[in-house]
XYZ file of C-alpha atoms in Angstrom:
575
model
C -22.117 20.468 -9.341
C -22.803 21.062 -5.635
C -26.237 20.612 -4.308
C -27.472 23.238 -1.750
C -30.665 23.531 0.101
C -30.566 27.333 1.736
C -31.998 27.891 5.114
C -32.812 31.094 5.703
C -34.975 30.593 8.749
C -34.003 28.034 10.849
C -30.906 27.945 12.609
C -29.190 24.439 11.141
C -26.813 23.941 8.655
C -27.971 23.476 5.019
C -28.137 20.203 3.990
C -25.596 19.285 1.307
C -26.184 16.047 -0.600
C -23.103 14.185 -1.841
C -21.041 17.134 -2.397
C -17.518 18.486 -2.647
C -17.613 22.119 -1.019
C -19.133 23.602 2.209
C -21.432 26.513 2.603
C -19.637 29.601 2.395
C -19.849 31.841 6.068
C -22.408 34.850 5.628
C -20.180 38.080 4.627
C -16.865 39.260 2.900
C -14.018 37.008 3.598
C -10.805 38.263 4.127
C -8.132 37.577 1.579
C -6.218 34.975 4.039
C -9.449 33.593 4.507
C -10.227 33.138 0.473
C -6.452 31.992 0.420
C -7.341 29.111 2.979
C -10.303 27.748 1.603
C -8.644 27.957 -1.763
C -6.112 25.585 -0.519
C -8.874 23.169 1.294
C -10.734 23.076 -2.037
C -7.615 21.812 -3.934
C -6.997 19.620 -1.085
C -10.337 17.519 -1.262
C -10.239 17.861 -5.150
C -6.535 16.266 -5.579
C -6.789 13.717 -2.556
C -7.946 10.820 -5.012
C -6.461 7.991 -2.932
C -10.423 6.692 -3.149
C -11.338 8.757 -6.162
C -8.909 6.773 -8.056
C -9.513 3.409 -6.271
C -13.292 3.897 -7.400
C -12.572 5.262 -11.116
C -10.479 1.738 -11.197
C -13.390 -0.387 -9.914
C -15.697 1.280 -12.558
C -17.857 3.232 -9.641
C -19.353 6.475 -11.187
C -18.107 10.302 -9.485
C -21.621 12.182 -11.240
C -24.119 13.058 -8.409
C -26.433 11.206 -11.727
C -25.452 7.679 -11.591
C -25.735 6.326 -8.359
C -25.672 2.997 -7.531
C -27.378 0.568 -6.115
C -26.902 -1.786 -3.321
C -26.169 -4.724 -5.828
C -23.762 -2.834 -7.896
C -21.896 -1.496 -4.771
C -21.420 -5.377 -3.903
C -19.943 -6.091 -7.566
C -17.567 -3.351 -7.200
C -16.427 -4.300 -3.622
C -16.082 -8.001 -5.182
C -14.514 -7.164 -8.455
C -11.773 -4.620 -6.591
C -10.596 -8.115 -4.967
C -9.120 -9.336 -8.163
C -6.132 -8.600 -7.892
C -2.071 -9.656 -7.719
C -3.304 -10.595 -4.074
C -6.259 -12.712 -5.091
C -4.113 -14.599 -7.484
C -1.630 -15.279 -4.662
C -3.862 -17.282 -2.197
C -2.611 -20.710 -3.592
C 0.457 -19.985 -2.952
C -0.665 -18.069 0.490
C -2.461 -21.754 1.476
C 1.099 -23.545 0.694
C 2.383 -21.924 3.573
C -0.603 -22.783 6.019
C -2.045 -26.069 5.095
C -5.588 -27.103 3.984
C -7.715 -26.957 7.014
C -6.020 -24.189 8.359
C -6.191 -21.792 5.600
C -9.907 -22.608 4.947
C -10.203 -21.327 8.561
C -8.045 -18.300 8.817
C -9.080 -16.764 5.552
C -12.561 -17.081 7.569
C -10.889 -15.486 10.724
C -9.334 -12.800 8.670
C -12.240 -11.816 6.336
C -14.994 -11.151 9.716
C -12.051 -9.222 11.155
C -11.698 -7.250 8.211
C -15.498 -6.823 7.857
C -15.823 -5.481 11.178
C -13.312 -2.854 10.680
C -14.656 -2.082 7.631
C -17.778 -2.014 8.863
C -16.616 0.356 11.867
C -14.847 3.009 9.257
C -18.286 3.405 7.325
C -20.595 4.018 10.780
C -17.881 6.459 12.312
C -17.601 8.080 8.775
C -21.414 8.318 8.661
C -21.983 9.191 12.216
C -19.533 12.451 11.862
C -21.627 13.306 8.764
C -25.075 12.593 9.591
C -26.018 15.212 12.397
C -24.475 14.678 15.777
C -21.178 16.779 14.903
C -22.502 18.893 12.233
C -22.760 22.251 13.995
C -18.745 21.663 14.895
C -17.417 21.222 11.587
C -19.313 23.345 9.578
C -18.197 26.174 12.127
C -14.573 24.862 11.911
C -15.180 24.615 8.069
C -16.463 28.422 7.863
C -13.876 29.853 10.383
C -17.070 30.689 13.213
C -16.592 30.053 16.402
C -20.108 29.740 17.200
C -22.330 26.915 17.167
C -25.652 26.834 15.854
C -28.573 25.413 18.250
C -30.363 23.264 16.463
C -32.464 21.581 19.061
C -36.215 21.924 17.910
C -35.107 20.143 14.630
C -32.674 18.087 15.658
C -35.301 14.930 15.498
C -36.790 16.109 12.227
C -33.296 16.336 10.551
C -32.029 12.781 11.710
C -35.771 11.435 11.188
C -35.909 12.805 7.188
C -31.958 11.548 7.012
C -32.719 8.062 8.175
C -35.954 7.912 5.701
C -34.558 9.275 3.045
C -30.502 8.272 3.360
C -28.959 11.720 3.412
C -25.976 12.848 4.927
C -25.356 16.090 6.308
C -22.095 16.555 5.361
C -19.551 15.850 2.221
C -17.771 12.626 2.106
C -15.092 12.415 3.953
C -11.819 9.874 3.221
C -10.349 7.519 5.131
C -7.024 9.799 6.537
C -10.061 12.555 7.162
C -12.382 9.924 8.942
C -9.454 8.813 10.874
C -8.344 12.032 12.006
C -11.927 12.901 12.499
C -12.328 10.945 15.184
C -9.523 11.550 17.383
C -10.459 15.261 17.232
C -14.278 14.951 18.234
C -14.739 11.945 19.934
C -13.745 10.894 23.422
C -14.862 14.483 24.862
C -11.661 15.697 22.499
C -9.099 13.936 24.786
C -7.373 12.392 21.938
C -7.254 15.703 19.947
C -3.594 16.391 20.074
C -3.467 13.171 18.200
C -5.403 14.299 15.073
C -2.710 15.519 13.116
C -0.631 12.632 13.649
C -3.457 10.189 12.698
C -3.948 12.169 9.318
C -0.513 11.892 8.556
C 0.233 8.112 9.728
C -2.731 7.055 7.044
C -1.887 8.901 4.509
C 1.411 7.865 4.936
C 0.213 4.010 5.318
C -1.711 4.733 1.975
C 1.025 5.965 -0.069
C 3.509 3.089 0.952
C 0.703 0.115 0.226
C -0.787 1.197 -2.595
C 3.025 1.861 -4.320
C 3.328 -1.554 -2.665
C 0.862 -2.545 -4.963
C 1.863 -1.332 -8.165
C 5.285 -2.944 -7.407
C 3.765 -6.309 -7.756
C 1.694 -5.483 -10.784
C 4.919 -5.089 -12.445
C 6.702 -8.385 -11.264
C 3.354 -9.704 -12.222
C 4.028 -8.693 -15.665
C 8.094 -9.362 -15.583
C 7.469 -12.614 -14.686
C 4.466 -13.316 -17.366
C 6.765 -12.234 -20.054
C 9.683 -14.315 -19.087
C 7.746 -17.550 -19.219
C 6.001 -16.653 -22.535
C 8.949 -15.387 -24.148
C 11.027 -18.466 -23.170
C 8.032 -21.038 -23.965
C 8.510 -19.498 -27.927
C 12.011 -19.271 -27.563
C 13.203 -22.529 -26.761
C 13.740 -24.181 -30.214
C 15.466 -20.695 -31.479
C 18.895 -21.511 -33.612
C 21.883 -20.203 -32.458
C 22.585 -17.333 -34.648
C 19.160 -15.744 -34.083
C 17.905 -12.891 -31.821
C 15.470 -15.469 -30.160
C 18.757 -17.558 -29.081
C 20.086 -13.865 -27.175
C 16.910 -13.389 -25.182
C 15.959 -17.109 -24.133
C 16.851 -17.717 -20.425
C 17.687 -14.071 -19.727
C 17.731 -13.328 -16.424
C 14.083 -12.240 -14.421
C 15.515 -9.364 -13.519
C 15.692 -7.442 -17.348
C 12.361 -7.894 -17.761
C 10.809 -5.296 -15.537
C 12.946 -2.984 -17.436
C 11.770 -4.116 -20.862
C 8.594 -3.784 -19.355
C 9.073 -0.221 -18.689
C 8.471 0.263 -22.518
C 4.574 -0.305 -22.153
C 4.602 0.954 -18.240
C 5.841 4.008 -18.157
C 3.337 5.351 -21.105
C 0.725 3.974 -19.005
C 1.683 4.823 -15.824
C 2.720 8.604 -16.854
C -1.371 9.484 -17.666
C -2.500 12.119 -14.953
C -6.142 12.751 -15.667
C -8.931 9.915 -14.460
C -11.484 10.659 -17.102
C -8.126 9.000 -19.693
C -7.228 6.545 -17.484
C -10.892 4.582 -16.752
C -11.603 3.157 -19.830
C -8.237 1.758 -19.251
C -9.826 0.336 -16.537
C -12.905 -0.814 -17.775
C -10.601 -3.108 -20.013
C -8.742 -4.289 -17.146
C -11.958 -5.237 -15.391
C -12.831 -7.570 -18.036
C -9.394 -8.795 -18.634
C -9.272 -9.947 -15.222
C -13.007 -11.158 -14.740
C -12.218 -13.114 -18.124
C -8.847 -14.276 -16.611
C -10.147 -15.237 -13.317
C -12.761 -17.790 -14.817
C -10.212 -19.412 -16.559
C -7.975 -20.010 -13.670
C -10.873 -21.796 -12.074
C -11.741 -23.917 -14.982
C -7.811 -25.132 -15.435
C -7.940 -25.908 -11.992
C -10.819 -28.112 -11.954
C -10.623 -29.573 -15.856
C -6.958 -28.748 -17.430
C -3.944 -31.036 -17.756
C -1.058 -29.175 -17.428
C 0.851 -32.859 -17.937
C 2.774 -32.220 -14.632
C 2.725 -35.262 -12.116
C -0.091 -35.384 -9.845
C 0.332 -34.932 -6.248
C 1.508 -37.521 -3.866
C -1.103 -38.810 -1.194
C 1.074 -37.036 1.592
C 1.307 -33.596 -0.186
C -2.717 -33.537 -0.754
C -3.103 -34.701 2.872
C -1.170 -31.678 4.401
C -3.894 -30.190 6.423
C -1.821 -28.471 8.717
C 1.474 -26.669 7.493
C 4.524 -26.527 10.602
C 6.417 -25.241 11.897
C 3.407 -21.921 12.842
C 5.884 -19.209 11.983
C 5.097 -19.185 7.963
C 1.243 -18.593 9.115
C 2.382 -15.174 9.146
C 2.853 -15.249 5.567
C -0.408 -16.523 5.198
C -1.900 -14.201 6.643
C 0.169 -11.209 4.671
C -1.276 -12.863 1.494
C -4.522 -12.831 2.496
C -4.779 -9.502 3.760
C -3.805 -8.126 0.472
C -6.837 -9.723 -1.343
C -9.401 -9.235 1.225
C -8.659 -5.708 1.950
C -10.662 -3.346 0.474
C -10.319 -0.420 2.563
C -8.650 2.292 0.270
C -12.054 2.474 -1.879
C -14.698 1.628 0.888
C -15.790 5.217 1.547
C -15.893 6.136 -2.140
C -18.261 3.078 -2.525
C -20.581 4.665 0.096
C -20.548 7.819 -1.441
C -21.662 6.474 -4.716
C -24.741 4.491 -3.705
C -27.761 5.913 -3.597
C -28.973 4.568 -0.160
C -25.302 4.863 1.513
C -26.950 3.682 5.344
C -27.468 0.086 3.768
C -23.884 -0.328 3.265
C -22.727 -1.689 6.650
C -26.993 -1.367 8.115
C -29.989 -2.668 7.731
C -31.975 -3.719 5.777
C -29.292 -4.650 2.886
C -26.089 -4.711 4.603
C -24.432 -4.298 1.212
C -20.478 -5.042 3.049
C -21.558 -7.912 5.103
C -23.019 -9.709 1.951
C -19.800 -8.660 -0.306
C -17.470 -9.701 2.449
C -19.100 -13.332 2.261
C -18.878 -13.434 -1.487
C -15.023 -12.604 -1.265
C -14.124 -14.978 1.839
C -15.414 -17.402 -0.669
C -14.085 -16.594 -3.645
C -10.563 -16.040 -1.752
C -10.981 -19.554 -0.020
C -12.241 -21.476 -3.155
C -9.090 -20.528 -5.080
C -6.927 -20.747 -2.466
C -8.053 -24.193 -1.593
C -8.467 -25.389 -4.834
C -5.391 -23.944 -6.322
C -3.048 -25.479 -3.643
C -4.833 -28.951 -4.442
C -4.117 -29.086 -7.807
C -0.505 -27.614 -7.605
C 1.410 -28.187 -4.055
C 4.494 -27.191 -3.708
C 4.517 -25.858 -7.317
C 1.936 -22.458 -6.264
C 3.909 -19.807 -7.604
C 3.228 -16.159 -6.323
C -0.087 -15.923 -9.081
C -1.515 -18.778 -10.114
C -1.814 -17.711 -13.330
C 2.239 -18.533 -14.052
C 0.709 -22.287 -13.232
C -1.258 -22.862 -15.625
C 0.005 -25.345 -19.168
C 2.522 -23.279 -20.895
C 2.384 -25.684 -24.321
C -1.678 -24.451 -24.407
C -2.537 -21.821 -26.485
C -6.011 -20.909 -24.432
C -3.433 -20.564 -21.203
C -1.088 -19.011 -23.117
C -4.235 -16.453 -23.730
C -5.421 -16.236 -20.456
C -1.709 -15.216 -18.908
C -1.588 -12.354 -21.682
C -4.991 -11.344 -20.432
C -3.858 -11.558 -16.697
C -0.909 -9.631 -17.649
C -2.571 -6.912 -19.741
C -5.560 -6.148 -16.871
C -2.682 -5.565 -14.547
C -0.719 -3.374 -17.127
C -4.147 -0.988 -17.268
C -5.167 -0.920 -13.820
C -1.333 0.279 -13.223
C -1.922 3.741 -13.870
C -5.075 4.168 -11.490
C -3.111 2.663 -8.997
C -0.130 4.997 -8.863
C -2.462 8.286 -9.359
C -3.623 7.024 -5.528
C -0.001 7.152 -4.502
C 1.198 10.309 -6.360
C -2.235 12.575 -5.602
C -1.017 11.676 -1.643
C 2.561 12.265 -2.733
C 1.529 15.899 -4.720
C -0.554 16.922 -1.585
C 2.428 17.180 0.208
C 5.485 18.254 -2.150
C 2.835 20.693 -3.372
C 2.280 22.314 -0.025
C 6.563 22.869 -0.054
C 6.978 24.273 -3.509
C 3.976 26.897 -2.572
C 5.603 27.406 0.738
C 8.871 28.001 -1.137
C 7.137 31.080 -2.943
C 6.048 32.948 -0.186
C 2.495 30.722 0.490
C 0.663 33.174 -1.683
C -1.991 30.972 -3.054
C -3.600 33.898 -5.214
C -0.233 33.752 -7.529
C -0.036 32.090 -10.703
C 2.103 29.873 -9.501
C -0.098 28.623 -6.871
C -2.540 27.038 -9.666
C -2.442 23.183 -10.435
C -2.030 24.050 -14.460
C 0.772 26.220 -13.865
C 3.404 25.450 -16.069
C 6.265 24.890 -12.477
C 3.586 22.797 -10.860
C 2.752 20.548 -13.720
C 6.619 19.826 -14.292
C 7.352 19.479 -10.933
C 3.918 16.939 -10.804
C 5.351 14.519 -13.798
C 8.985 14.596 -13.200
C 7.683 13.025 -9.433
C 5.142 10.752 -11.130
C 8.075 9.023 -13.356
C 10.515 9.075 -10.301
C 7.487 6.889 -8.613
C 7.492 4.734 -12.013
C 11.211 4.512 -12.130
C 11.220 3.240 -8.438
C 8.920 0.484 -9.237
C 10.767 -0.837 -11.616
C 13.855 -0.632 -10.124
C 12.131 -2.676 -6.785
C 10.999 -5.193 -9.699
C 14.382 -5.873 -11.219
C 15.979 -5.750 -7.184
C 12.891 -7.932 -5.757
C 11.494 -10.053 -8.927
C 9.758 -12.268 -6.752
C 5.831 -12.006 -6.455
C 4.766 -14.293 -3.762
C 6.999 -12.575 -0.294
C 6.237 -8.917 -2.035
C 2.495 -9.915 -1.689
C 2.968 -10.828 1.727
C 5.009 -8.093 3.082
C 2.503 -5.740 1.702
C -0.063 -7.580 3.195
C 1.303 -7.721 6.094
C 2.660 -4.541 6.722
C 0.458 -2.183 4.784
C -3.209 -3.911 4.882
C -2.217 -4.902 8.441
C -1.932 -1.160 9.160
C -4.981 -0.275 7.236
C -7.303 -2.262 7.431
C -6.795 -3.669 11.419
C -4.443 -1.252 13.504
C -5.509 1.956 12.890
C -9.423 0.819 12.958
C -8.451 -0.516 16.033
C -7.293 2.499 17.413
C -10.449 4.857 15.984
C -13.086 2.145 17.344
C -11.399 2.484 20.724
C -11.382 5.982 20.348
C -15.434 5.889 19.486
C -16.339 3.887 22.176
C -13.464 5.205 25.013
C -16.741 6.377 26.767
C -20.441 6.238 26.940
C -20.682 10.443 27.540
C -20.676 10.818 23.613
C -23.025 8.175 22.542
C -25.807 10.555 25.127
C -24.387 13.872 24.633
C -25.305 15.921 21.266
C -22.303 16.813 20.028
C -20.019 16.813 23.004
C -19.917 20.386 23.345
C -19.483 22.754 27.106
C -22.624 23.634 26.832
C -24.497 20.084 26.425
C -22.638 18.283 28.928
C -24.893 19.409 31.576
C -27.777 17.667 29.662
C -25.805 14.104 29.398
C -27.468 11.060 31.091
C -25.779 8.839 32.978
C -24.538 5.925 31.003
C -26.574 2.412 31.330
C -24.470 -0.450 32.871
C -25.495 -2.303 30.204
C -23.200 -0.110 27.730
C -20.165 -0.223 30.389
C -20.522 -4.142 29.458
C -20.310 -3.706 25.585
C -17.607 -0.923 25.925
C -15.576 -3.359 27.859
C -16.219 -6.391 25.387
C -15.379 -3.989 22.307
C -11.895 -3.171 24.204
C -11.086 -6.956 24.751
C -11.819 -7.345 21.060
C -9.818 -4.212 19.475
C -6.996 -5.813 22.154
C -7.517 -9.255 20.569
C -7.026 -7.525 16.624
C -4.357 -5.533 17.851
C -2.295 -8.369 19.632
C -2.582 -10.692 16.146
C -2.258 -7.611 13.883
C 0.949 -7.132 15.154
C 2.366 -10.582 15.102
C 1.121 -10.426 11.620
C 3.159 -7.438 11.027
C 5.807 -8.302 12.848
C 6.397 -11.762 11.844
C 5.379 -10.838 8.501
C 7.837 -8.296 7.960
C 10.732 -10.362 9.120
C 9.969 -13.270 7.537
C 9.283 -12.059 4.217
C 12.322 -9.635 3.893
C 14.286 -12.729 4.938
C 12.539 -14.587 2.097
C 13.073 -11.745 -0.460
C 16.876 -10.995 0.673
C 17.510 -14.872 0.386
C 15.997 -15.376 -3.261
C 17.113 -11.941 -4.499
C 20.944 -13.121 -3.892
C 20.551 -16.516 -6.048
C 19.523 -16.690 -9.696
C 16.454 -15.996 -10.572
C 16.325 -17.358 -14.406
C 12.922 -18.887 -13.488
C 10.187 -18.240 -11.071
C 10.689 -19.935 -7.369
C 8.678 -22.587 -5.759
């Protein structure tokens, strides 16, 4: 349902609340025109890289049930459960006590400023000061309203009452959004390629993701089904499949995956979701009590393994840090958050600052089981800590069949955010194939073309994943390389880049809108802002300079790792 306030005296663009449409321009629209805003509408609707990421973290999509500035923090905090939140033992084995207590603090105020700096830009295009632009780009007019008498009464009412002027934009939009109207439009020619690098970046981590989910679930199997298999007689079936290798498993696997994985619409797929929320809450818990109060009868650690504070040589920090990344990145449903809460400024402002206070829950959270984890098992962190815990214990045996069955259901949500991204694109060729004519039947997303076309690519995606699982059955470097090349991307280089962007000069932060004709009423910039511009630049060069070594070194390191383990025998998980 869209939500429109018509103006039909004053001069300003209607105010639309939380919506998925713009205003329509005033006449009869050509047919290329109805054609074109056809194809933006299907666009917005099918680009459910956040949509999805939001359905899977149980946020609600009716304009009814908004939330509140607690419940956006439990959804920021419970997305963070993950295949990289289970991994931060094994991400503090390769950094050392003291050190990884440290860096996950480094890395999680880096993140949150980021963050932080994608919901203000995001808000900031929305919220009045580039309005009259994009609604004129929006409704193919050139001309932009004046809106000067009640420019102080819109952005007064807005801040009082939380209301954004414009629909929510996502993170490629934001992005792209930014090169084209900030910086006086100097960056402009770079819009398109912005766009496309995070969507691109978006597709490739999140299929990233669902790649681990399912060597999360190989290797769960494996170690149940050889725990039960190990007394088997000889001349029984249980005798054939104990010890078989890691690598058949993602393939038997593929029995409950590809069912799961192969569901298109959202409204199926969340209360798979709402089950894998509390299969992982449930799991989570009982990680941390197994830690602190289970005997898994394994021999404690020696004196000089619990007193490595440090880990050397400095070159496997980079796998740290890919680790970590992966569970404290939250970036791919940030936006949709925002748009769900019913006082949206309080999510990175005042007075709540809903993200700061999440972000501190999860550095926690991440550093407590990190820390924790790697004191109770050394050496012996596998790539999710769940694969750690007693395997002659029926609760453990429990909670891994938990673990693994909350990752099984979130699978599905997580591939729609890579195939919606994928469609948008192989959709826009097979229309383009047909002439472009989007009024022809088989323009329409239930055409019977489209909708073959759409699952034979979804269950080439599945097939791919499993096919990485059997190559790469190893969890702990596939968290890291993701981590580091995909969150690296996400969450630090390309905020990076549209902060510096933002800030590249003080004549937007004084001008309204950066237009021709308000330049002439621009101020001279205080020297006091030359002195924060300058300080943000240092810092975005700071972020960028360790963002890449974390990509870099992450990248090589961890295909080394996976190329090395991948060529030996992998009959039981690595430590």
């Amino acid at each position: 349902m869209v939500e429109v306030q018509s103006q039909t005296t004053s001069p300003k663009p209607v105010v639309i609340k939380r919506c998925t449409e713009v205003p329509m321009a005033v006449g009869s629209p050509t047919a290329s025109e109805m054609r074109r805003r056809r194809r933006r509408h299907s666009r917005l609707m099918s680009n459910a890289s956040s949509v999805v990421s939001a359905a899977a973290a149980g946020i609600p999509a009716s304009e009814k049930h908004k939330i509140s500035n607690s419940e956006a923090l439990m959804h920021m905090v419970k997305a963070t459960i993950g295949g990289g939140f289970l991994a931060m033992p094994e991400a503090f084995h390769n950094i050392g006590i003291v050190m990884g207590v440290v860096g996950t603090a480094i890395l999680g105020f880096s993140v949150l400023n980021m963050m932080a700096c994608i919901v203000r830009c995001s808000q900031t295009l929305r919220s009045g000061k580039y309005v009259d632009i994009i609604l004129a780009e929006q409704n193919g007019n050139n001309t932009v309203a004046k809106r000067e008498d009640d420019e102080n009464v819109d952005r007064k009412h807005q801040q009082e009452n939380n209301e954004l002027l414009l629909p929510p934009m996502d993170y490629p939009d934001t992005v792209a959004a930014v090169f084209k109207y900030r910086a006086r439009g100097r960056f402009a020619w770079l819009a398109p390629f912005a766009r496309n690098f995070t969507s691109t970046a978006l597709v490739a981590t999140y299929y990233g993701v669902n790649i681990i989910y399912v060597c999360i679930v190989a290797s769960t199997c494996k170690q149940l089904i050889d725990q039960h298999t190990a007394n088997a007689a000889e001349d029984s079936w249980s005798y054939l499949v104990h010890g078989l290798s890691i690598r058949w498993y993602p393939i038997l696997a593929a029995v409950l995956i590809v069912p799961v994985g192969m569901v298109r619409l959202i409204k199926y797929l969340v209360p798979f979701s709402v089950a894998a929320n509390a299969c992982m809450l449930a799991g989570t818990v009982a990680v941390f009590y197994f830690i602190f109060f289970g005997d898994d009868g394994q021999d404690p650690l020696a004196p000089e393994e619990q007193a490595k504070l440090i880990v050397w040589p400095a070159t496997r920090w980079s796998l740290f840090t890919g680790s970590a990344l992966c569970s404290l990145e939250g970036v791919g449903m940030l936006l949709h958050i925002e748009n769900a809460m019913s006082r949206p400024l309080e999510l990175a402002g005042p007075p709540a600052y809903t993200l700061h206070r999440a972000m501190v829950v999860i550095v926690t959270m991440n550093s407590a089981l990190g820390l924790f984890g790697y004191m109770r098992y050394g050496d012996r962190c596998a790539g999710s800590v769940s694969l750690n815990l007693p395997q002659d214990n029926r609760l453990s045996e429990v909670i891994k069949i938990m673990i693994a069955l909350g990752i099984l259901l979130t699978y599905g949500l997580q591939l729609t955010v890579t195939t919606d991204l994928a469609w948008q694109g192989l959709r826009s060729k097979l229309a383009g194939s047909k002439g472009g004519d989007a009024d022809s039947g088989d323009d329409e997303e239930s055409s019977p073309r489209l909708t073959t076309y759409y699952y034979c690519m979804r269950f080439i995606l599945i097939f791919g994943t499993i096919m990485v699982a059997v190559a790469v059955p190893d969890i702990g470097p596939l968290v890291s390389l993701v981590g580091s090349v995909g969150f690296s991307l996400l969450g630090l280089v390309v905020p990076v880049a549209m902060e510096t962007v933002w800030y590249w000069s003080d004549e937007d932060d004084d001008c309204d809108g950066g237009t021709a004709t308000t330049a002439a009423r621009c101020e001279p910039p205080a020297r006091g802002n030359l002195c924060r511009r300058i300080m943000r630049h240092v810092k975005n060069l700071v972020l960028l300079v360790f963002a890449s070594l974390a990509l870099v070194g992450g990248a090589f390191y961890n295909i080394r790792d996976i190329v090395a383990r991948a060529s030996g025998d992998l009959t039981a998980p690595p430590v």
